mmCIF file with all atom_site columns, C-alpha atoms and ligand atoms in Angstrom:
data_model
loop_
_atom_site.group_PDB
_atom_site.id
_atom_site.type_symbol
_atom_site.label_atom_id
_atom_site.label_alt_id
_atom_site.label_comp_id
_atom_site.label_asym_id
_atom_site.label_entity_id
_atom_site.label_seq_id
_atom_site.pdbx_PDB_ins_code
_atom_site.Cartn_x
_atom_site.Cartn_y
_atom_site.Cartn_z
_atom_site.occupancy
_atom_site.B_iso_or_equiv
_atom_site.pdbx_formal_charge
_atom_site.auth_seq_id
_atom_site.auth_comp_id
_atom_site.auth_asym_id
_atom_site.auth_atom_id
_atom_site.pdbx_PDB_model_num
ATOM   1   C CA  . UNK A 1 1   ? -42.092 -247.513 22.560  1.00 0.00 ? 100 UNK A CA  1
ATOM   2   C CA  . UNK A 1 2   ? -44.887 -245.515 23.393  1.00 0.00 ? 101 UNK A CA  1
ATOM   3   C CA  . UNK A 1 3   ? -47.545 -247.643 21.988  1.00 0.00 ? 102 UNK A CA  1
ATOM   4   C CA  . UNK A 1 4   ? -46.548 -250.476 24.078  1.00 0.00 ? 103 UNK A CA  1
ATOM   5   C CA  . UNK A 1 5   ? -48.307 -248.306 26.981  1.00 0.00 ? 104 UNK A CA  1
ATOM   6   C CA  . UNK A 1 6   ? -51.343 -248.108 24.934  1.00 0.00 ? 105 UNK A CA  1
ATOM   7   C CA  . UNK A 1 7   ? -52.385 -251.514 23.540  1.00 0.00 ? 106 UNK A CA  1
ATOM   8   C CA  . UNK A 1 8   ? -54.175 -252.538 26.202  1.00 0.00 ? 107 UNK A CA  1
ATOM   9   C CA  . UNK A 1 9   ? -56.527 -249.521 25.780  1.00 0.00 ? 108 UNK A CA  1
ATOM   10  C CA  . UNK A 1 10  ? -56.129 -248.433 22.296  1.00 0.00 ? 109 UNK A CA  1
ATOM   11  C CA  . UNK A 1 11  ? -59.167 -250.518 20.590  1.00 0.00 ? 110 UNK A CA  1
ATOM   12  C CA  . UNK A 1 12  ? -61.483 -249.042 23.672  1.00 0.00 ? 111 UNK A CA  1
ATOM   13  C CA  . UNK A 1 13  ? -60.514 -245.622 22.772  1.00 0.00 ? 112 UNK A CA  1
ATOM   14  C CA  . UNK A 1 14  ? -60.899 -246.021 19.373  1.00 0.00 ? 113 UNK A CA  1
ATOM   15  C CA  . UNK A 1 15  ? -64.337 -247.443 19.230  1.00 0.00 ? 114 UNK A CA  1
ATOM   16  C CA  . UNK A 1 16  ? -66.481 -244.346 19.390  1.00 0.00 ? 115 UNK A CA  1
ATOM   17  C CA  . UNK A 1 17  ? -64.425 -243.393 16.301  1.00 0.00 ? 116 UNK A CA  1
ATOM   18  C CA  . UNK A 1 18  ? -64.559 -246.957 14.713  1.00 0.00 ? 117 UNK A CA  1
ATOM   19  C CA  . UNK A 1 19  ? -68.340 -246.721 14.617  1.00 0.00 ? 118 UNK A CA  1
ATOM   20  C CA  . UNK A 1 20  ? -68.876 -243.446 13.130  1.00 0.00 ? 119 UNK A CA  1
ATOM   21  C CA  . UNK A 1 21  ? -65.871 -243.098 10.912  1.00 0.00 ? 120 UNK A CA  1
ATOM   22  C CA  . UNK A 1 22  ? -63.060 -245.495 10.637  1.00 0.00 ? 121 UNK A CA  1
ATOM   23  C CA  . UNK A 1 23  ? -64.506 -248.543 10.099  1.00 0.00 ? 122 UNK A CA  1
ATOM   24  C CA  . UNK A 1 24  ? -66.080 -247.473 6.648   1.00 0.00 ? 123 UNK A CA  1
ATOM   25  C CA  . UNK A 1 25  ? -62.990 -245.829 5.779   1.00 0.00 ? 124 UNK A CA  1
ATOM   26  C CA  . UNK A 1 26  ? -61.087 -248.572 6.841   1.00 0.00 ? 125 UNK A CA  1
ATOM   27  C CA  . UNK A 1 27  ? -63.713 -250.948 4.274   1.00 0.00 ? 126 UNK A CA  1
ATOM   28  C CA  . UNK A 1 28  ? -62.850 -248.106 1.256   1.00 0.00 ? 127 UNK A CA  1
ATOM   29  C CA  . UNK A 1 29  ? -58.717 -247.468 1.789   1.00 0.00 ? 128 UNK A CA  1
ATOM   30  C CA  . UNK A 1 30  ? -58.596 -251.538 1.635   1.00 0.00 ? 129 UNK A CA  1
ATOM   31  C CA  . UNK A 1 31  ? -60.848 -251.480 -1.359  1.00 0.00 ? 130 UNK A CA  1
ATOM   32  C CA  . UNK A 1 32  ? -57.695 -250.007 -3.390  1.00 0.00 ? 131 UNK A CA  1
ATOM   33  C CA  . UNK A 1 33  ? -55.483 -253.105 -2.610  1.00 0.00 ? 132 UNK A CA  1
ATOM   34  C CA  . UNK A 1 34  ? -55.290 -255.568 -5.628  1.00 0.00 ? 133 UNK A CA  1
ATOM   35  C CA  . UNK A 1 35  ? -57.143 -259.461 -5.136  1.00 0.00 ? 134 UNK A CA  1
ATOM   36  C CA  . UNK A 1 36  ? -54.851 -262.356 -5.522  1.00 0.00 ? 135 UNK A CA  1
ATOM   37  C CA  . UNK A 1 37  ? -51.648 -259.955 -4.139  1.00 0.00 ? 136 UNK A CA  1
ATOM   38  C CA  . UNK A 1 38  ? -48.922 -260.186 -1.898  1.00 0.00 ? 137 UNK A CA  1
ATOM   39  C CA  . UNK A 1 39  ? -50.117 -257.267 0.813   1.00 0.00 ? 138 UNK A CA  1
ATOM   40  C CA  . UNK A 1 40  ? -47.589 -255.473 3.339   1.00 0.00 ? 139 UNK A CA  1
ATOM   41  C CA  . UNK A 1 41  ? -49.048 -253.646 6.194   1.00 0.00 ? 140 UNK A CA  1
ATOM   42  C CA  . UNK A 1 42  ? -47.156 -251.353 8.671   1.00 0.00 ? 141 UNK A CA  1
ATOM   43  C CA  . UNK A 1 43  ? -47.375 -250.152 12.150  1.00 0.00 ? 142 UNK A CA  1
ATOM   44  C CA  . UNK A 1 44  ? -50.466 -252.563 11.849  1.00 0.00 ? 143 UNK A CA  1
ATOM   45  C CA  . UNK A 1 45  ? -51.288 -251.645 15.782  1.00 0.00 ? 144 UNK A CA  1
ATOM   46  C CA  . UNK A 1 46  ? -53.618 -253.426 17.514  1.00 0.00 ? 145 UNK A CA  1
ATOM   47  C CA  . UNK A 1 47  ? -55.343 -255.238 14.226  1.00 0.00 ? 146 UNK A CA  1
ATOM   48  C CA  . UNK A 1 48  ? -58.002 -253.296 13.142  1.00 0.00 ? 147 UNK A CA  1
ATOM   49  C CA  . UNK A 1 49  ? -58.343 -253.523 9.441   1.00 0.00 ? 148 UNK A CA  1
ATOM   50  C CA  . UNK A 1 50  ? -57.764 -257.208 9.679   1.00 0.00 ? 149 UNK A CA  1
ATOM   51  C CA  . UNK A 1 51  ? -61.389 -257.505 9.294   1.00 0.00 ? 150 UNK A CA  1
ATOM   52  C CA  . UNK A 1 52  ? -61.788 -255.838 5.794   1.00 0.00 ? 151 UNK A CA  1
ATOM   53  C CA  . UNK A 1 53  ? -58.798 -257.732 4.343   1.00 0.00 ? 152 UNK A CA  1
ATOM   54  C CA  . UNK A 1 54  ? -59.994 -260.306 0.843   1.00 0.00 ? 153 UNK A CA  1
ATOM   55  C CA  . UNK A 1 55  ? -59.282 -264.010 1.534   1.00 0.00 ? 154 UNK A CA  1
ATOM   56  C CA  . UNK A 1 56  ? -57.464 -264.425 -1.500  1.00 0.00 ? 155 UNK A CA  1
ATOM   57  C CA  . UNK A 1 57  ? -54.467 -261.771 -0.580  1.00 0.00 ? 156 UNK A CA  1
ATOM   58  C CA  . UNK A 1 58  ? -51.136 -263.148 0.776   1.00 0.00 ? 157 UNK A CA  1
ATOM   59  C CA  . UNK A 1 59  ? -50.793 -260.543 3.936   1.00 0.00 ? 158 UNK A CA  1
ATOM   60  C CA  . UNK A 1 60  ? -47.910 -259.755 5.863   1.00 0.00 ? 159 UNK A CA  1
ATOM   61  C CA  . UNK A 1 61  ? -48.319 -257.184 8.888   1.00 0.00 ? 160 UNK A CA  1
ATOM   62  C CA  . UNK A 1 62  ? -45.755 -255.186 10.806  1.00 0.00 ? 161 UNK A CA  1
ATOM   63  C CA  . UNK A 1 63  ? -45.604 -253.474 13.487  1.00 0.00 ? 162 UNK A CA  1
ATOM   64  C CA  . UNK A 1 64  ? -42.693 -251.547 15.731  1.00 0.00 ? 163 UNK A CA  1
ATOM   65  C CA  . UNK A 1 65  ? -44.560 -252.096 19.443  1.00 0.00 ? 164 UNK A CA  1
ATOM   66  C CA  . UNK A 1 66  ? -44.611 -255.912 20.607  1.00 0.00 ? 165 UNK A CA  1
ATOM   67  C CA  . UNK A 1 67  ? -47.247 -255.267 23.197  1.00 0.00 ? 166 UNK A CA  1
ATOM   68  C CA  . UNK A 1 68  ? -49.899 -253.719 19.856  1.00 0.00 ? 167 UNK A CA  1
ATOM   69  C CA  . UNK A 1 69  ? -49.133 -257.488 18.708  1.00 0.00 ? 168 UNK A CA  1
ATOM   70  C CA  . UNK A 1 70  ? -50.147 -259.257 21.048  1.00 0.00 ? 169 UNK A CA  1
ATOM   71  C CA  . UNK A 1 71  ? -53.394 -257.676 20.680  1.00 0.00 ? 170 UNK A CA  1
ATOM   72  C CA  . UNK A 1 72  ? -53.442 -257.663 17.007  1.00 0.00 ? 171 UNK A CA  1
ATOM   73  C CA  . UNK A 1 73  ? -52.519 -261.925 17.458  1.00 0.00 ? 172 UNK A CA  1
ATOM   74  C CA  . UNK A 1 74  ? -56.171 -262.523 18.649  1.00 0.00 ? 173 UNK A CA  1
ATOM   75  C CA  . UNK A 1 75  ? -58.282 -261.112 15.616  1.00 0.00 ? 174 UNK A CA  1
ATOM   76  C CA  . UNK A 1 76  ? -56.184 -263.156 12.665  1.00 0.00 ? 175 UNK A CA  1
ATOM   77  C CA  . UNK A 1 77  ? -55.727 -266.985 12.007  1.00 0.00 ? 176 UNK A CA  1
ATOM   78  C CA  . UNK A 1 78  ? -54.315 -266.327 8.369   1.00 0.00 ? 177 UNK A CA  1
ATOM   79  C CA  . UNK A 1 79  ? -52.090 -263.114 8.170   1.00 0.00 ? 178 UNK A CA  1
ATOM   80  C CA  . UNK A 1 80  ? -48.554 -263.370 9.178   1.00 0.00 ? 179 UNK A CA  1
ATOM   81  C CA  . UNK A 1 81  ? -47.843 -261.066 11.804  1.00 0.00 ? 180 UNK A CA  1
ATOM   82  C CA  . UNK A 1 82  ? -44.288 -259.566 12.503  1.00 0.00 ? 181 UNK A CA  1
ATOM   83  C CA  . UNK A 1 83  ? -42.488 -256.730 14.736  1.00 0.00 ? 182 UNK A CA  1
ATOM   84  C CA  . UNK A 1 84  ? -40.413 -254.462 12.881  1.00 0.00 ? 183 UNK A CA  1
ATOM   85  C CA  . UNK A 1 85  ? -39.552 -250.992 12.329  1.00 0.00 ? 184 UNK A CA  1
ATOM   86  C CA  . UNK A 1 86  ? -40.867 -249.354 8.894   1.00 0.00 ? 185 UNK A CA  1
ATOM   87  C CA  . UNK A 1 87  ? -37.907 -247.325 8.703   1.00 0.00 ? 186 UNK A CA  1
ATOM   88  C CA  . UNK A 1 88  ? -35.588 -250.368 8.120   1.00 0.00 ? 187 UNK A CA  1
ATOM   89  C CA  . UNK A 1 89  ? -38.030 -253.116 7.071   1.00 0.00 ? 188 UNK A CA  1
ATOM   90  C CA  . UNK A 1 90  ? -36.413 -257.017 6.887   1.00 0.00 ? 189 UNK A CA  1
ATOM   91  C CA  . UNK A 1 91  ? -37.739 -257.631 3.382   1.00 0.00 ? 190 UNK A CA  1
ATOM   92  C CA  . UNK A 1 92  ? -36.273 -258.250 0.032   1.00 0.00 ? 191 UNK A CA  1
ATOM   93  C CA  . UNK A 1 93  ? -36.378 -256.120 -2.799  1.00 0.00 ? 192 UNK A CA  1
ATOM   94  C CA  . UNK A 1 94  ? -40.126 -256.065 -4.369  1.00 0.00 ? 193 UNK A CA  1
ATOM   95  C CA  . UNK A 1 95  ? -41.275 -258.655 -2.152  1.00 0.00 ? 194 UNK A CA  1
ATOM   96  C CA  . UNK A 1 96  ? -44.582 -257.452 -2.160  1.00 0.00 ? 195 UNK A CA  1
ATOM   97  C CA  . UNK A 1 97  ? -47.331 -255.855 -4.651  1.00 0.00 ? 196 UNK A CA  1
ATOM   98  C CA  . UNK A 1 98  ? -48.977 -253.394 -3.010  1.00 0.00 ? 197 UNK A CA  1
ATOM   99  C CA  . UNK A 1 99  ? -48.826 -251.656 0.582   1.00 0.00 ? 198 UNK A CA  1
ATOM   100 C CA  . UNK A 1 100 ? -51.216 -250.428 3.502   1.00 0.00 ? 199 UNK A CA  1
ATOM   101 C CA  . UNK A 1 101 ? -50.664 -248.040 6.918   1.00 0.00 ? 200 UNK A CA  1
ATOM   102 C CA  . UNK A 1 102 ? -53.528 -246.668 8.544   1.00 0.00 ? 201 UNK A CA  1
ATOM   103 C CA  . UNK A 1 103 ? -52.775 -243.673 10.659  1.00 0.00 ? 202 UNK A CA  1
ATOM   104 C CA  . UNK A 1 104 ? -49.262 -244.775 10.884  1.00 0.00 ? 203 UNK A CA  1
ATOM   105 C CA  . UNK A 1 105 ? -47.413 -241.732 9.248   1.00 0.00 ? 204 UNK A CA  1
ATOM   106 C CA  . UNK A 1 106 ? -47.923 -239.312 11.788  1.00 0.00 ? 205 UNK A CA  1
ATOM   107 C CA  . UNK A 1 107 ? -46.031 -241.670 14.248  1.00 0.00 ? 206 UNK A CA  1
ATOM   108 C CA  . UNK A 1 108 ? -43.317 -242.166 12.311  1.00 0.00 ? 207 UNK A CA  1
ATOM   109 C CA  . UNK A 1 109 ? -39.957 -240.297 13.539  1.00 0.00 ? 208 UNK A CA  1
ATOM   110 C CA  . UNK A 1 110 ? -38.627 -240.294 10.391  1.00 0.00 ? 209 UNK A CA  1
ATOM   111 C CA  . UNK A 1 111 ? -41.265 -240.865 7.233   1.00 0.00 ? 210 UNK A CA  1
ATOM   112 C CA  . UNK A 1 112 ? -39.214 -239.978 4.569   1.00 0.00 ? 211 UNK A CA  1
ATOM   113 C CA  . UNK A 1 113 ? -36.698 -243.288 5.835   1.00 0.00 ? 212 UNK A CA  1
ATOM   114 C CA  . UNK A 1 114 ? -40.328 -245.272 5.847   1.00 0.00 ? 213 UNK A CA  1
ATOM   115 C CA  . UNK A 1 115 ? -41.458 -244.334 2.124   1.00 0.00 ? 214 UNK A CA  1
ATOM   116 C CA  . UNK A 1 116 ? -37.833 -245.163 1.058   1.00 0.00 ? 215 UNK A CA  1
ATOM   117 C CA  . UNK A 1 117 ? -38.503 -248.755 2.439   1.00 0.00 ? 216 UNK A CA  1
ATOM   118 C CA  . UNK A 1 118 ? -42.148 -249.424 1.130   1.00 0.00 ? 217 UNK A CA  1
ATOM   119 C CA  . UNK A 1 119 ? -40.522 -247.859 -2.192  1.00 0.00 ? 218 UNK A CA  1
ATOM   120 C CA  . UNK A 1 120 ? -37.598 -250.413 -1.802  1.00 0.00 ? 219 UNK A CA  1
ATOM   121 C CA  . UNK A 1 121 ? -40.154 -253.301 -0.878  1.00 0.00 ? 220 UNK A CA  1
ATOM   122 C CA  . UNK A 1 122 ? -43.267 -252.815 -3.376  1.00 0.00 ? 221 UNK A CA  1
ATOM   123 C CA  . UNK A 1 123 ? -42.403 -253.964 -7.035  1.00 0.00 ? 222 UNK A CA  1
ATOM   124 C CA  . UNK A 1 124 ? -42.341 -251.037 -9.777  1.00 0.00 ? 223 UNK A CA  1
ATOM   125 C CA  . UNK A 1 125 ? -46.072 -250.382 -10.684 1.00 0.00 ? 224 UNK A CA  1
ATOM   126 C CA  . UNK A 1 126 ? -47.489 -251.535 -6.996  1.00 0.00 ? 225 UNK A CA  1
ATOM   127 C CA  . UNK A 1 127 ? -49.845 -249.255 -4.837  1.00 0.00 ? 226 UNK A CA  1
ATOM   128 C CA  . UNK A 1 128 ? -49.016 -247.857 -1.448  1.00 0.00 ? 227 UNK A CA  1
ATOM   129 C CA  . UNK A 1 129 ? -52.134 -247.035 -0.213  1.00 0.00 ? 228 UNK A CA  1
ATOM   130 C CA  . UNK A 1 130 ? -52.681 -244.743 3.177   1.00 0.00 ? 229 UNK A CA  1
ATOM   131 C CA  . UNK A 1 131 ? -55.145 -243.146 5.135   1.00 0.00 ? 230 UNK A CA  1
ATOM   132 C CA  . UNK A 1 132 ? -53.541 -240.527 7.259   1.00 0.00 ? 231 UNK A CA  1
ATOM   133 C CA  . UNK A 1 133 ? -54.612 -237.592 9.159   1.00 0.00 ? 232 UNK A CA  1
ATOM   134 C CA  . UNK A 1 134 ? -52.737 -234.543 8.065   1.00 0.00 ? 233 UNK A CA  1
ATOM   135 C CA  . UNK A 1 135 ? -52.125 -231.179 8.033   1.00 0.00 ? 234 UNK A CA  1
ATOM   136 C CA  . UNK A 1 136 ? -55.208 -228.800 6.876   1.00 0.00 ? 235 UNK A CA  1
ATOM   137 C CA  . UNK A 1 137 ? -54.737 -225.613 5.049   1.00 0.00 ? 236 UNK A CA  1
ATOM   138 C CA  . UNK A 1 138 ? -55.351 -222.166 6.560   1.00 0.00 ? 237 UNK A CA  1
ATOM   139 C CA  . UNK A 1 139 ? -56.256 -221.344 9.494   1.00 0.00 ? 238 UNK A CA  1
ATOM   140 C CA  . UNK A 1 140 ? -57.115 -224.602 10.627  1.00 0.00 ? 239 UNK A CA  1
ATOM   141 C CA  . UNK A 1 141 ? -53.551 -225.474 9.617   1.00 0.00 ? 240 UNK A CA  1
ATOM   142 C CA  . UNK A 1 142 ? -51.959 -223.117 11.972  1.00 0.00 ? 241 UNK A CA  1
ATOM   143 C CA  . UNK A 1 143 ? -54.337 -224.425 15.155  1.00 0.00 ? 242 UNK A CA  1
ATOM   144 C CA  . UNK A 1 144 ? -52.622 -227.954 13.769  1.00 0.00 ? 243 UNK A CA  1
ATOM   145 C CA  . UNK A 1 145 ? -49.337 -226.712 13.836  1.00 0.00 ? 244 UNK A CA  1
ATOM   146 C CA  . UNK A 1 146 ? -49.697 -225.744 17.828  1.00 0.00 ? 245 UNK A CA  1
ATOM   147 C CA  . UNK A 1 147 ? -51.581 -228.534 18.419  1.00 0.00 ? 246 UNK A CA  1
ATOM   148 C CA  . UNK A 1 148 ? -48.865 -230.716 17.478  1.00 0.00 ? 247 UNK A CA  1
ATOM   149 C CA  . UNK A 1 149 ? -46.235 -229.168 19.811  1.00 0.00 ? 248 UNK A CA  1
ATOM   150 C CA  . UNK A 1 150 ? -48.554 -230.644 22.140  1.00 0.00 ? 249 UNK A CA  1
ATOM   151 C CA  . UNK A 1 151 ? -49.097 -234.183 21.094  1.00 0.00 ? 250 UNK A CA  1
ATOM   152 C CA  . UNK A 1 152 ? -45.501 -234.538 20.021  1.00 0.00 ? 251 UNK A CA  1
ATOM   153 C CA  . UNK A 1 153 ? -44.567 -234.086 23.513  1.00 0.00 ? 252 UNK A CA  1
ATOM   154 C CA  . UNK A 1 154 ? -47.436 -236.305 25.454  1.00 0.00 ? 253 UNK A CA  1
ATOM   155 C CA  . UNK A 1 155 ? -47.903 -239.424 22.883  1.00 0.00 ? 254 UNK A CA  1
ATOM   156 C CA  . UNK A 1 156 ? -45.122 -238.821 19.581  1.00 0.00 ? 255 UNK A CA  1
ATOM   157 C CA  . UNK A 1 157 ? -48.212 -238.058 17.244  1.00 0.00 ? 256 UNK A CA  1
ATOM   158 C CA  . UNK A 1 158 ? -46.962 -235.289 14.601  1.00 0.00 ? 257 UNK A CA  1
ATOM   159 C CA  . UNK A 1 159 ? -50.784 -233.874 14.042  1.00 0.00 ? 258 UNK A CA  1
ATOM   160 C CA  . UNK A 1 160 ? -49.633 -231.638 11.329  1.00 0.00 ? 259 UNK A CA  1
ATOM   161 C CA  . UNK A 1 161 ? -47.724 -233.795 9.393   1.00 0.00 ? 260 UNK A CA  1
ATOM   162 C CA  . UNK A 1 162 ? -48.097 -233.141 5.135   1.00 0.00 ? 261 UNK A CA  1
ATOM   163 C CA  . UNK A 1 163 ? -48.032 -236.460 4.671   1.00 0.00 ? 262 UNK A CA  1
ATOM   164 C CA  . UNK A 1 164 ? -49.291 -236.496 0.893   1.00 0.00 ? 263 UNK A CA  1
ATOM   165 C CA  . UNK A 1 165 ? -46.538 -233.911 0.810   1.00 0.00 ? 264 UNK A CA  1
ATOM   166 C CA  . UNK A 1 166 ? -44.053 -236.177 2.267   1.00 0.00 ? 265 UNK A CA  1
ATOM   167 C CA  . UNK A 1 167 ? -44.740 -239.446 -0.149  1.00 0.00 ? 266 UNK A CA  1
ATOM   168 C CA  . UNK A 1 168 ? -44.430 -237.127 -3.439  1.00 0.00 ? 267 UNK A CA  1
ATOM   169 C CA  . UNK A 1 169 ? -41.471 -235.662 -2.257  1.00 0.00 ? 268 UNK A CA  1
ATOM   170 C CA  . UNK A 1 170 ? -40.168 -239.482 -1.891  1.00 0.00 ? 269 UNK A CA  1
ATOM   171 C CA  . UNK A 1 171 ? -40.787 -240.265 -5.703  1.00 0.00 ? 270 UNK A CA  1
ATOM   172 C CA  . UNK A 1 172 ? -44.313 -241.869 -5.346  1.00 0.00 ? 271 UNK A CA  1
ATOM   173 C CA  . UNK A 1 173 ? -46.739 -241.230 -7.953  1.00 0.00 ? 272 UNK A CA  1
ATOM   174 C CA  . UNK A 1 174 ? -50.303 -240.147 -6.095  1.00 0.00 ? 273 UNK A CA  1
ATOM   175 C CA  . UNK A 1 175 ? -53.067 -241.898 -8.325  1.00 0.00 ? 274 UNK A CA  1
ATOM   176 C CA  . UNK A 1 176 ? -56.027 -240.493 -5.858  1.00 0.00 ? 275 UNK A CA  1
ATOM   177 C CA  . UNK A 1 177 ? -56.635 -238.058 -2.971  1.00 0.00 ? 276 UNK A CA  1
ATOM   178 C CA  . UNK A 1 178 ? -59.739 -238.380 -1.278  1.00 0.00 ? 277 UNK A CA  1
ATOM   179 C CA  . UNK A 1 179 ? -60.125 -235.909 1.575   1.00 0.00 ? 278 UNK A CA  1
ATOM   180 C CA  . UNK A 1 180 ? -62.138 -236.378 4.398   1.00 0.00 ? 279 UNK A CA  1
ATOM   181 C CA  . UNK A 1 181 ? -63.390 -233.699 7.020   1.00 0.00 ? 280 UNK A CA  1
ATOM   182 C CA  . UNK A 1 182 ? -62.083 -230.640 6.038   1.00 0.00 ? 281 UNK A CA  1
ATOM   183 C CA  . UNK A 1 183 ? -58.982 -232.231 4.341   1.00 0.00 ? 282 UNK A CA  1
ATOM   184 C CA  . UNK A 1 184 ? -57.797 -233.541 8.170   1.00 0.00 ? 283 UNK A CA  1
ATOM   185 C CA  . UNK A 1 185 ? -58.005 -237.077 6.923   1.00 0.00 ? 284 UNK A CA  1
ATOM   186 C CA  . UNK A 1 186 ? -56.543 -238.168 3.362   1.00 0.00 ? 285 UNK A CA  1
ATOM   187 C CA  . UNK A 1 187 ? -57.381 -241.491 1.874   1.00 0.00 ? 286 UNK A CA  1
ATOM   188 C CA  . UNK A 1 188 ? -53.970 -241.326 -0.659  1.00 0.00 ? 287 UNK A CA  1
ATOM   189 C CA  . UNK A 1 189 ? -53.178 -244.215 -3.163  1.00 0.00 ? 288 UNK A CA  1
ATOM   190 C CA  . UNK A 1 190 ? -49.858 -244.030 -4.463  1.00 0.00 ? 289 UNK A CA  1
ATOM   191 C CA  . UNK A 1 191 ? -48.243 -245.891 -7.273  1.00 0.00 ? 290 UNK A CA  1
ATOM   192 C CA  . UNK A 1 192 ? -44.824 -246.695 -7.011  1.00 0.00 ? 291 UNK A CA  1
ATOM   193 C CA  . UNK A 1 193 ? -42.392 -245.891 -10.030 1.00 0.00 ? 292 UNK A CA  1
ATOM   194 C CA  . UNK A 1 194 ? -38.893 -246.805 -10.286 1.00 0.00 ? 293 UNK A CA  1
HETATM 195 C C1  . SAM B 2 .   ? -52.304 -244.655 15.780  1.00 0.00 ? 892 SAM B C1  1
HETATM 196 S S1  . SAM B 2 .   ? -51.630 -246.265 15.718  1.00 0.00 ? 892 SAM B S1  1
HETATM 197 C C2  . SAM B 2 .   ? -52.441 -246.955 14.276  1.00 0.00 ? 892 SAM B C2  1
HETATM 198 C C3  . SAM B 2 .   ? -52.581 -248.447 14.348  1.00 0.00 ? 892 SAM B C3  1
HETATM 199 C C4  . SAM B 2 .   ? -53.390 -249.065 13.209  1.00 0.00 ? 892 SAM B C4  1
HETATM 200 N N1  . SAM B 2 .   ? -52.723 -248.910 11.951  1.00 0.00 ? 892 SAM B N1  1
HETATM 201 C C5  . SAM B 2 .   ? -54.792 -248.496 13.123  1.00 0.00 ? 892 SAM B C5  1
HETATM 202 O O1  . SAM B 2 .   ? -55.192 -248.009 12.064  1.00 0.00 ? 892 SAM B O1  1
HETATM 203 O O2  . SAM B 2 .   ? -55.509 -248.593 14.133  1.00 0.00 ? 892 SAM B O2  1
HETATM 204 C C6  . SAM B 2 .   ? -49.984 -246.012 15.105  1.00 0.00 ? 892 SAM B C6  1
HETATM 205 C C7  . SAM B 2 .   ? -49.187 -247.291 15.048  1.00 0.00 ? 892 SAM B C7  1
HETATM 206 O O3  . SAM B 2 .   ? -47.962 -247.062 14.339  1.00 0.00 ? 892 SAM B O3  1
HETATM 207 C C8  . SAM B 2 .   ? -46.960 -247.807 14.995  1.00 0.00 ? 892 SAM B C8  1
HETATM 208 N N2  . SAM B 2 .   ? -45.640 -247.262 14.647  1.00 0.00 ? 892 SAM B N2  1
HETATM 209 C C9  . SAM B 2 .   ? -45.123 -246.076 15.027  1.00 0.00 ? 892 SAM B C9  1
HETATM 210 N N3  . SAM B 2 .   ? -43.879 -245.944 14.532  1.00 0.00 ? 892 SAM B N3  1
HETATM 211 C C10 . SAM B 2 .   ? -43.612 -247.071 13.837  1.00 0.00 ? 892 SAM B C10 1
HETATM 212 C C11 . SAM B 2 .   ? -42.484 -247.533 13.105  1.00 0.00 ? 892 SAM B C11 1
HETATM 213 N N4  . SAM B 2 .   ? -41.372 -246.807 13.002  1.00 0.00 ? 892 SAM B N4  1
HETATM 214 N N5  . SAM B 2 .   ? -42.559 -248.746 12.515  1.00 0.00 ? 892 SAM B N5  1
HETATM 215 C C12 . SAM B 2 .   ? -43.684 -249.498 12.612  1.00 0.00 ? 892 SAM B C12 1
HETATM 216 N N6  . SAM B 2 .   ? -44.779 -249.124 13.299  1.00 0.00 ? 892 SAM B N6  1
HETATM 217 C C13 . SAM B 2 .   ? -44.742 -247.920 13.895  1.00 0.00 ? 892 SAM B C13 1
HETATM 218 C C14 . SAM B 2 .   ? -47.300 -247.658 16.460  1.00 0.00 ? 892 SAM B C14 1
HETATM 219 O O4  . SAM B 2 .   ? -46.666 -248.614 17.277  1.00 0.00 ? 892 SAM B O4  1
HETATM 220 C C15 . SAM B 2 .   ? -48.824 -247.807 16.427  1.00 0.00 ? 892 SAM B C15 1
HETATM 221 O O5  . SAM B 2 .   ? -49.232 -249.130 16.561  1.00 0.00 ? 892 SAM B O5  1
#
């Protein structure tokens, strides 16, 4: 698992970003998920939107790489952490009422597998909220497209995935799409119907 090599850096690399950008998107994508809910996370990494989680939601956060874990361990005392794959998650039926991945999608091998397991695990009515970089349109689009030859080979990161594209092809209702920077990041909330 690629990530595994990673962890140990991943919240170093990321801080630059953190502080200009993510964290305050990280604050509004979490704003979408319901009080008093039962909260599934996936490919939670190393932790980092533990902080901007309510105290009164039941959270339960996956992730695929153990070593991301270990880091993500350290910054929680009260959500249940667990490794799994979000292509084949171990939960019931609508065990949960509303979902979260944070640049997750574009890491995915296969995300239409993933969506059929957040659709499988969310009750009828519950949001799947995202925040994802994808694919822009025009030009910009095509630079993404060879870009992503590129970072598909050196770290698995599809850069010009259409991820919006992807979850309403799956069956999800999208409630709101807030782009960010040019449309490279999307902030989608998705409802699921079924
Ligand atoms: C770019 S990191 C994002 C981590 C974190 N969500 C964040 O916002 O910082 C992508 C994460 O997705 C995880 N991931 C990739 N494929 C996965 C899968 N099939 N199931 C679960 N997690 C996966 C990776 O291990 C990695 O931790």
């Amino acid at each position: 698992m690629i990530y595994d090599k990673f962890a140990r850096k991943y919240d170093c690399a990321l801080a630059p970003f953190e502080k200009r950008f993510l964290r305050q998107w990280r604050r509004e994508t979490l704003s979408f998920l319901p009080e008093n809910a039962r909260i599934l996370e996936i490919g939670a990494g190393t932790g980092a939107n533990f902080p901007f989680y309510s105290h009164l939601q039941q959270a339960v956060a996956t992730e695929i790489s153990s070593k991301m874990l270990t880091f993500a361990k350290e910054k929680t005392n009260s959500i249940v952490l667990l490794q799994a794959d979000a292509e084949n998650l171990p939960f019931a039926e609508n065990s949960f009422d509303a979902a979260l991945a944070t640049l997750v999608f574009c890491s995915i091998p296969q995300p239409e597998k993933a969506f059929a397991e957040l659709r499988r695990t969310i009750r009828n009515g519950g949001k799947i909220v995202l925040l994802e970089h994808v694919r822009p349109n025009g030009l910009l689009g095509i630079s993404f497209d060879c870009l992503s030859v590129l970072t598909v080979a050196a770290i698995e990161d599809h850069f010009n995935r259409e991820t919006t594209k992807i979850a309403e092809k799956c069956g999800l209702k999208i409630v709101e799409l807030r782009k960010k920077v040019f449309g490279i990041v999307n902030l989608i909330v998705c409802e699921v119907v079924k």
